[in-house]
Coordinates of C-alpha atoms in Angstrom, one line a residue:
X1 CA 10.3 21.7 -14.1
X2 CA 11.5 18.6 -12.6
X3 CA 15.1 19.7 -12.4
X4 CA 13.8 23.3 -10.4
X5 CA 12.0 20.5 -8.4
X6 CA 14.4 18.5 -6.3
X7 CA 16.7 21.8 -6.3
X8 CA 18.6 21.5 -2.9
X9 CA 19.0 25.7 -3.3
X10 CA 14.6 25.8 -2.2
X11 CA 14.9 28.2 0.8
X12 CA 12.7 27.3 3.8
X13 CA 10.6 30.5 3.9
X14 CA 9.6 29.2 0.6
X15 CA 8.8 25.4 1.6
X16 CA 4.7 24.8 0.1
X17 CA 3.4 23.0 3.0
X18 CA 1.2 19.7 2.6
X19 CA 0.2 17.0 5.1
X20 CA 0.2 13.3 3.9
X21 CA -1.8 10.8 5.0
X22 CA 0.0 7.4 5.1
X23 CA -0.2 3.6 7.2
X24 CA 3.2 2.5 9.2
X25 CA 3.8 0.0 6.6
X26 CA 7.2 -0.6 3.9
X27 CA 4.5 0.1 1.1
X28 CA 5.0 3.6 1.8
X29 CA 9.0 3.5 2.1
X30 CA 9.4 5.9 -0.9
X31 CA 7.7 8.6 1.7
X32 CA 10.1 7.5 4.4
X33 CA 12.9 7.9 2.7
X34 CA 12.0 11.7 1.0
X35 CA 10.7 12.9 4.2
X36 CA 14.0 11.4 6.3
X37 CA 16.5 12.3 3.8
X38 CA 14.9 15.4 2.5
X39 CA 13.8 15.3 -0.9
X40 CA 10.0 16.8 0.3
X41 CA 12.7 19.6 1.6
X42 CA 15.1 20.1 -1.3
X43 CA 11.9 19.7 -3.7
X44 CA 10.6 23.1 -1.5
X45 CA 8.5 20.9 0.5
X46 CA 7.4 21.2 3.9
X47 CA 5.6 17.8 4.6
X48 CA 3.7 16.8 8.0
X49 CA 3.1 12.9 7.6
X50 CA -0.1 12.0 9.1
X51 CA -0.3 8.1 9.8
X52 CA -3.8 6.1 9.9
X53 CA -4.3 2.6 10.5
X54 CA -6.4 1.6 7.9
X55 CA -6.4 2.3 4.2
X56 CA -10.4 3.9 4.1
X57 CA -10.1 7.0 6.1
X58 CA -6.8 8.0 4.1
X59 CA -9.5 8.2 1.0
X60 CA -12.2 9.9 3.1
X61 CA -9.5 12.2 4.9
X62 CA -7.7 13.4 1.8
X63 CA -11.3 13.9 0.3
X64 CA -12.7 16.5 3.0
X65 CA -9.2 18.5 2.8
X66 CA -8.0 17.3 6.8
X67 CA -5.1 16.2 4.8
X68 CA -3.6 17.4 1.2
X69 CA -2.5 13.8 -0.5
X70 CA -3.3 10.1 0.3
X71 CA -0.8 7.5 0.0
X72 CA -2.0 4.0 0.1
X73 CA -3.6 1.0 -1.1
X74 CA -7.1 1.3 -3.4
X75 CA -10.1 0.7 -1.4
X76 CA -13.9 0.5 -2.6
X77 CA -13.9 3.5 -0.5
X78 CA -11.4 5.6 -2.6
X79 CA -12.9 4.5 -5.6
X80 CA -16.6 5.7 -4.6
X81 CA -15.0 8.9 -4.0
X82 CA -13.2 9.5 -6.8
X83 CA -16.0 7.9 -8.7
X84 CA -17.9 11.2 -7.4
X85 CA -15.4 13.8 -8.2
X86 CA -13.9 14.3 -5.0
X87 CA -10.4 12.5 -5.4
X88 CA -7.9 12.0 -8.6
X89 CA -5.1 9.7 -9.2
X90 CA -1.9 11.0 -9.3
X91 CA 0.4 8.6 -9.1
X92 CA 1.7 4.8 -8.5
X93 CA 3.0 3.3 -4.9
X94 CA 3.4 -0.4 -4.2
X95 CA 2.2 -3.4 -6.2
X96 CA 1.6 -7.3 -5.1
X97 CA 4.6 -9.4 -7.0
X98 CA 5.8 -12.4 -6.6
X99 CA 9.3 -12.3 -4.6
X100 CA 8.2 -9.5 -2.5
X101 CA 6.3 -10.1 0.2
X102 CA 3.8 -7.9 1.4
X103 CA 0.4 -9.0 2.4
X104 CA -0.1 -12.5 3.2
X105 CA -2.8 -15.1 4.2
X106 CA -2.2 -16.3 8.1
X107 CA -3.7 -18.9 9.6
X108 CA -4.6 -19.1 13.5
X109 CA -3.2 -22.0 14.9
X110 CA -5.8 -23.8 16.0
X111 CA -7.5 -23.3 12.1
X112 CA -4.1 -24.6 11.1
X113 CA -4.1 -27.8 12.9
X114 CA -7.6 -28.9 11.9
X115 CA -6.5 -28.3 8.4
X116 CA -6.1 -24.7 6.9
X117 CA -2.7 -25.1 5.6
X118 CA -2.7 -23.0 2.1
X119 CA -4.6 -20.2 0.6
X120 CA -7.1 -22.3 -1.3
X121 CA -8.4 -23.8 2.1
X122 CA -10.1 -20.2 3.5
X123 CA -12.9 -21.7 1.1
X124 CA -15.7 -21.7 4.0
X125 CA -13.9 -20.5 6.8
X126 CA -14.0 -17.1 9.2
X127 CA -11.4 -14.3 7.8
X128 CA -10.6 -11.3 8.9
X129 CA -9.9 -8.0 6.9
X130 CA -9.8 -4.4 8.4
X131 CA -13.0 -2.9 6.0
X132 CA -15.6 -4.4 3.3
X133 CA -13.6 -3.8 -0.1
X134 CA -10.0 -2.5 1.4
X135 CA -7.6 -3.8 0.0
X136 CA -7.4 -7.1 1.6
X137 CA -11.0 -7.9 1.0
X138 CA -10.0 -7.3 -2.9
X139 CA -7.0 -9.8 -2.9
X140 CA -9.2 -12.5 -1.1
X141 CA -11.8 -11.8 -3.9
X142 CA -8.8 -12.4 -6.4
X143 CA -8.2 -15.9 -4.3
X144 CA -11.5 -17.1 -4.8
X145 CA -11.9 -16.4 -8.3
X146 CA -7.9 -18.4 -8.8
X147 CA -9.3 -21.5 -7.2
X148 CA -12.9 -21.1 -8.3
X149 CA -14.7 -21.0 -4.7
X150 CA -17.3 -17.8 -4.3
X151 CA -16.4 -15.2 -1.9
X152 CA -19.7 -15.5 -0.1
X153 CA -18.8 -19.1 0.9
X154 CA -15.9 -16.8 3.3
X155 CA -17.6 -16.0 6.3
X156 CA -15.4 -11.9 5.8
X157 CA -15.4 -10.0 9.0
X158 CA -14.4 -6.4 8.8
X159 CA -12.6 -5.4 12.1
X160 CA -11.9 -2.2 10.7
X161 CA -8.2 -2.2 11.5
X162 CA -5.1 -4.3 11.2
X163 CA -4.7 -4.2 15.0
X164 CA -8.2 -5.6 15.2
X165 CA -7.1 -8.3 12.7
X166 CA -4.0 -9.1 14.3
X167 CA -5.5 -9.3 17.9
X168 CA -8.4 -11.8 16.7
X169 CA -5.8 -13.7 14.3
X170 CA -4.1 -14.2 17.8
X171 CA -7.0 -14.5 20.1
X172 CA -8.4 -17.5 17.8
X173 CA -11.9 -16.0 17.3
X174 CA -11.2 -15.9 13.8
X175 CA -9.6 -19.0 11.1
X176 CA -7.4 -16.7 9.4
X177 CA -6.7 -13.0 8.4
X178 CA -5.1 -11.3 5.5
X179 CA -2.4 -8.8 7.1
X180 CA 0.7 -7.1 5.9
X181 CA 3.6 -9.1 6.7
X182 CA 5.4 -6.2 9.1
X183 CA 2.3 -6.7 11.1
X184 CA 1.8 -10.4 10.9
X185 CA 5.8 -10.8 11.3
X186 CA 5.7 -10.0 15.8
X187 CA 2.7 -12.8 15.5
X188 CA 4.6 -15.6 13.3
X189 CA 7.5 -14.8 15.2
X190 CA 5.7 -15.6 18.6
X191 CA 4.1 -18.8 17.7
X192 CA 0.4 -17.1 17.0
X193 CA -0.2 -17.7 13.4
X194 CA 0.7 -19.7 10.6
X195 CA 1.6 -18.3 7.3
X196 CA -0.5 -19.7 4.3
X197 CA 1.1 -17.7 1.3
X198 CA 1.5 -14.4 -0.4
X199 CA -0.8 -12.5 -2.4
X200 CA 2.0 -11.4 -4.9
X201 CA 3.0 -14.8 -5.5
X202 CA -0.8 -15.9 -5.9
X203 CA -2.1 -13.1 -7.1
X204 CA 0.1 -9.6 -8.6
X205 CA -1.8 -6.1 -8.8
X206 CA -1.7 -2.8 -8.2
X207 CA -2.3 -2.3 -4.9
X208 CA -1.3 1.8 -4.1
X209 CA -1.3 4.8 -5.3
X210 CA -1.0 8.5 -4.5
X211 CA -4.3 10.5 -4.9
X212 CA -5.3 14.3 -4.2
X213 CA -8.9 16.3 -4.4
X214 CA -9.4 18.2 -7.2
X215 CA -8.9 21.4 -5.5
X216 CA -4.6 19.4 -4.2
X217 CA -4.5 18.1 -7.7
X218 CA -5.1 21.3 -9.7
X219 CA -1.9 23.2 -7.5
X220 CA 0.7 21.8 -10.3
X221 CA 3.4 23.0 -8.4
X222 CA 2.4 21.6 -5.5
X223 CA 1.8 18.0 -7.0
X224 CA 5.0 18.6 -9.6
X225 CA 7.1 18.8 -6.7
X226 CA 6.0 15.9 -4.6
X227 CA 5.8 13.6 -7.1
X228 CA 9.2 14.8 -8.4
X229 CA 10.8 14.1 -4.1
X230 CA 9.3 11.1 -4.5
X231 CA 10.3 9.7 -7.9
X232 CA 13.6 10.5 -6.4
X233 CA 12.8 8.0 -3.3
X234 CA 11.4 5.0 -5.6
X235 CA 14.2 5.4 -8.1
X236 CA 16.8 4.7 -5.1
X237 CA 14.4 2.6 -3.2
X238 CA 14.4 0.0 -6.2
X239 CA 18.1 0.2 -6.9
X240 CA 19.3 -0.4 -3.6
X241 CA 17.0 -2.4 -1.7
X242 CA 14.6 -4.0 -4.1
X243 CA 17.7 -4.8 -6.5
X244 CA 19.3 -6.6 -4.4
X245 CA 16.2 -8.8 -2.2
X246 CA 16.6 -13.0 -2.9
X247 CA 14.4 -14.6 -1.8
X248 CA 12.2 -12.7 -0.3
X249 CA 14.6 -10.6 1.4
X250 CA 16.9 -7.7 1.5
X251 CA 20.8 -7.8 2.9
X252 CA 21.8 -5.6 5.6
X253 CA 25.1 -4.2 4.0
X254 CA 26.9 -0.7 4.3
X255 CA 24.6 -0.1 0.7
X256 CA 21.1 -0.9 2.4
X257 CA 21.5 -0.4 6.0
X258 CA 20.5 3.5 5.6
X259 CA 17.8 2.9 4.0
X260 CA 16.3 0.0 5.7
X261 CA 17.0 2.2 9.1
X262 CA 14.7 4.8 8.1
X263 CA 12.2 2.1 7.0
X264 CA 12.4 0.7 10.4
X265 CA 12.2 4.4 12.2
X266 CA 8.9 5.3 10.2
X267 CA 7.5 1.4 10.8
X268 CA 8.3 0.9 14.2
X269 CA 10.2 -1.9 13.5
X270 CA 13.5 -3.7 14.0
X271 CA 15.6 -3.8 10.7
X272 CA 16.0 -7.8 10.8
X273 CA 12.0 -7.5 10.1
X274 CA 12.1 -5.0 7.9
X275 CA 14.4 -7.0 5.7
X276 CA 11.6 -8.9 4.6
X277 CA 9.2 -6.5 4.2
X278 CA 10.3 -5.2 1.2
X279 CA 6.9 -4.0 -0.9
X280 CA 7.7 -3.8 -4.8
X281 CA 7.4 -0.6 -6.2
X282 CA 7.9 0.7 -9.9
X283 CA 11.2 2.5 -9.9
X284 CA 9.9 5.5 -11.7
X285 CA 6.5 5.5 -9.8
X286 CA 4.2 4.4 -13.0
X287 CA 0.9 3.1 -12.1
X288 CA -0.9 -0.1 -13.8
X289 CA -3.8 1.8 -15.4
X290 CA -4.9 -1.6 -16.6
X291 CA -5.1 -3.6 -13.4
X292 CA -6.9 -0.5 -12.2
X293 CA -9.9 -0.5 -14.5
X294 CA -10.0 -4.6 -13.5
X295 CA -9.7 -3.5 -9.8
X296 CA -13.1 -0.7 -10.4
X297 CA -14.8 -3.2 -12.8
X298 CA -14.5 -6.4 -10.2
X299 CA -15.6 -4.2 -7.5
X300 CA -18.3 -3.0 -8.9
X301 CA -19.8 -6.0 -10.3
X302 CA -19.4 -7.1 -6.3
X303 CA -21.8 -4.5 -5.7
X304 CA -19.2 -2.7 -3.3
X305 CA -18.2 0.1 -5.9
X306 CA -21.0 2.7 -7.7
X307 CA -21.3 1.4 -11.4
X308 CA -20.8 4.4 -14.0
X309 CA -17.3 5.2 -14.1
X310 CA -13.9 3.8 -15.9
X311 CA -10.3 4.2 -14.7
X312 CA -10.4 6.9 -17.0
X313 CA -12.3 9.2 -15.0
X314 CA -10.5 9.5 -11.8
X315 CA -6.8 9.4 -12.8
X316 CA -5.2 12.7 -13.3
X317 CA -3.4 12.1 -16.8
X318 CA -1.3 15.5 -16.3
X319 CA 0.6 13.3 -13.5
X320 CA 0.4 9.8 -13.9
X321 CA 3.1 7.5 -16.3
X322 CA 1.3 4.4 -17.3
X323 CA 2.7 1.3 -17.2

């Protein structure tokens, strides 16, 4: 099935159309690099990528059927609706680990000169995320429990956005925010915040997936078919960029340059930032079916997820490759 799958001989006429619903971020690259170099199109694909700016309304949009598959990090908000039926998990996309930067704790200047200088230090101070329990509010939750402070003692403001987050990182009217690097990069790079750390190298998890409603996730050809396009895209993904990243970052060479180009198209970013935006992703797309079930169990003891539900329930075992 997989081999009929990624056949280049799938006539156009025949293409199964599905719209994707995915952030201008390097955690997606896998869909980048199948949609630019025609894996969804040689699987018998016709995708329309439909790019958000927060992780949330992927969940809630993939949910009411405006768009046919999610890609993106967890979010209390996924999780609530797949607690309740209406989405399954098919699939892995990026994970926090150490080497590979990908969301990071930035300081504002001013917060940095009066003393916020690592990750421990947001202990009591003002920090922006884009939504209560996205993904960034999760891995400052993971912070405080690391260096034993409580998360109530962070003053979290949701700004519903990481263009929100990166304009009041910048505008000083918050301490610090928790951003993905390729948006935090224009900032460092201008002198308007400090990096504090990574999250990968403080602490690894799961952070995406790829998730469908029941109604998407029951169309086996259909889900066959784009998780076969893009275990083609992680598989050369991992060999050739994340293979060969030291410290932190990838080469430019005849080998990578392709690839980071179409990263850089899809992101809207220059390829010398791109280099270090490298998010780690399993090379045969496996998801971490453990650090889920700690993800759904932490958030629900927070109060932010419905109790009554495992990891069990919302993944989609005809698709997904444990770890």
């Amino acid at each position: 099935m997989l081999a009929l799958a990624v056949s280049p001989d799938a006539r156009a006429g025949d293409a199964l159309k599905a719209r994707v619903g995915v952030l201008r971020l390097s955690s997606s690259a896998p869909v980048f690099i199948a949609q630019d170099k025609g894996y969804f199109r040689d699987a018998g694909l016709d995708i329309e990528l439909k790019f958000f700016d927060a992780a949330q309304p992927i969940a809630v949009a993939t949910a009411s059927g405006d768009i046919d598959f999610g890609i993106t990090a967890f979010t209390a908000g996924l999780y609530n609706l797949a607690g309740k039926g209406t989405l399954k998990v098919i699939g892995g996309m990026s994970r926090e680990k150490a080497g590979y930067p990908l969301i990071g704790y930035f300081a504002s200047n001013s917060a940095y000169a009066a003393g916020l200088k690592t990750p421990k230090d947001l202990a009591g101070k003002r920090v922006a995320v884009t939504q209560v329990g996205s993904s960034f509010h999760y891995s400052l939750g993971l912070l405080a429990d690391k260096y034993g402070f409580k998360l109530s003692d962070v003053k979290v403001l949701p700004l519903q956005s990481l263009s929100n987050a990166a304009a009041a990182l910048k505008g000083e009217t918050v301490d610090a925010a928790l951003l993905p690097v390729s948006t935090a990069r224009t900032l460092m790079d201008a002198g308007g915040a400090k990096l504090l750390g990574w999250v990968g190298d403080e602490t690894p998890w799961q952070l995406g997936a790829v998730f469908a409603s029941p109604k998407t996730s029951a169309d086996k050809p259909l889900v066959t078919k784009l998780l076969a396009a893009l275990a083609r895209a992680d598989r050369e993904y991992h060999d050739v960029i994340l293979a060969a990243v030291v410290d932190g970052k990838a080469p430019v060479n005849d080998k990578t340059k392709p690839l980071l180009e179409i990263i850089a198209k899809y992101t809207n970013l220059p390829v010398e930032q791109v280099v270090g935006n490298c998010a780690y992703i399993d090379p045969d797309g496996k998801l971490d079916i453990k650090n889920v079930g700690n993800q759904i169990s932490w958030l629900q003891e927070q109060g932010f997820v419905d109790k009554g539900f495992t990891a069990d329930a919302i993944i989609a075992k005809d698709y997904v490759k444990p770890d």
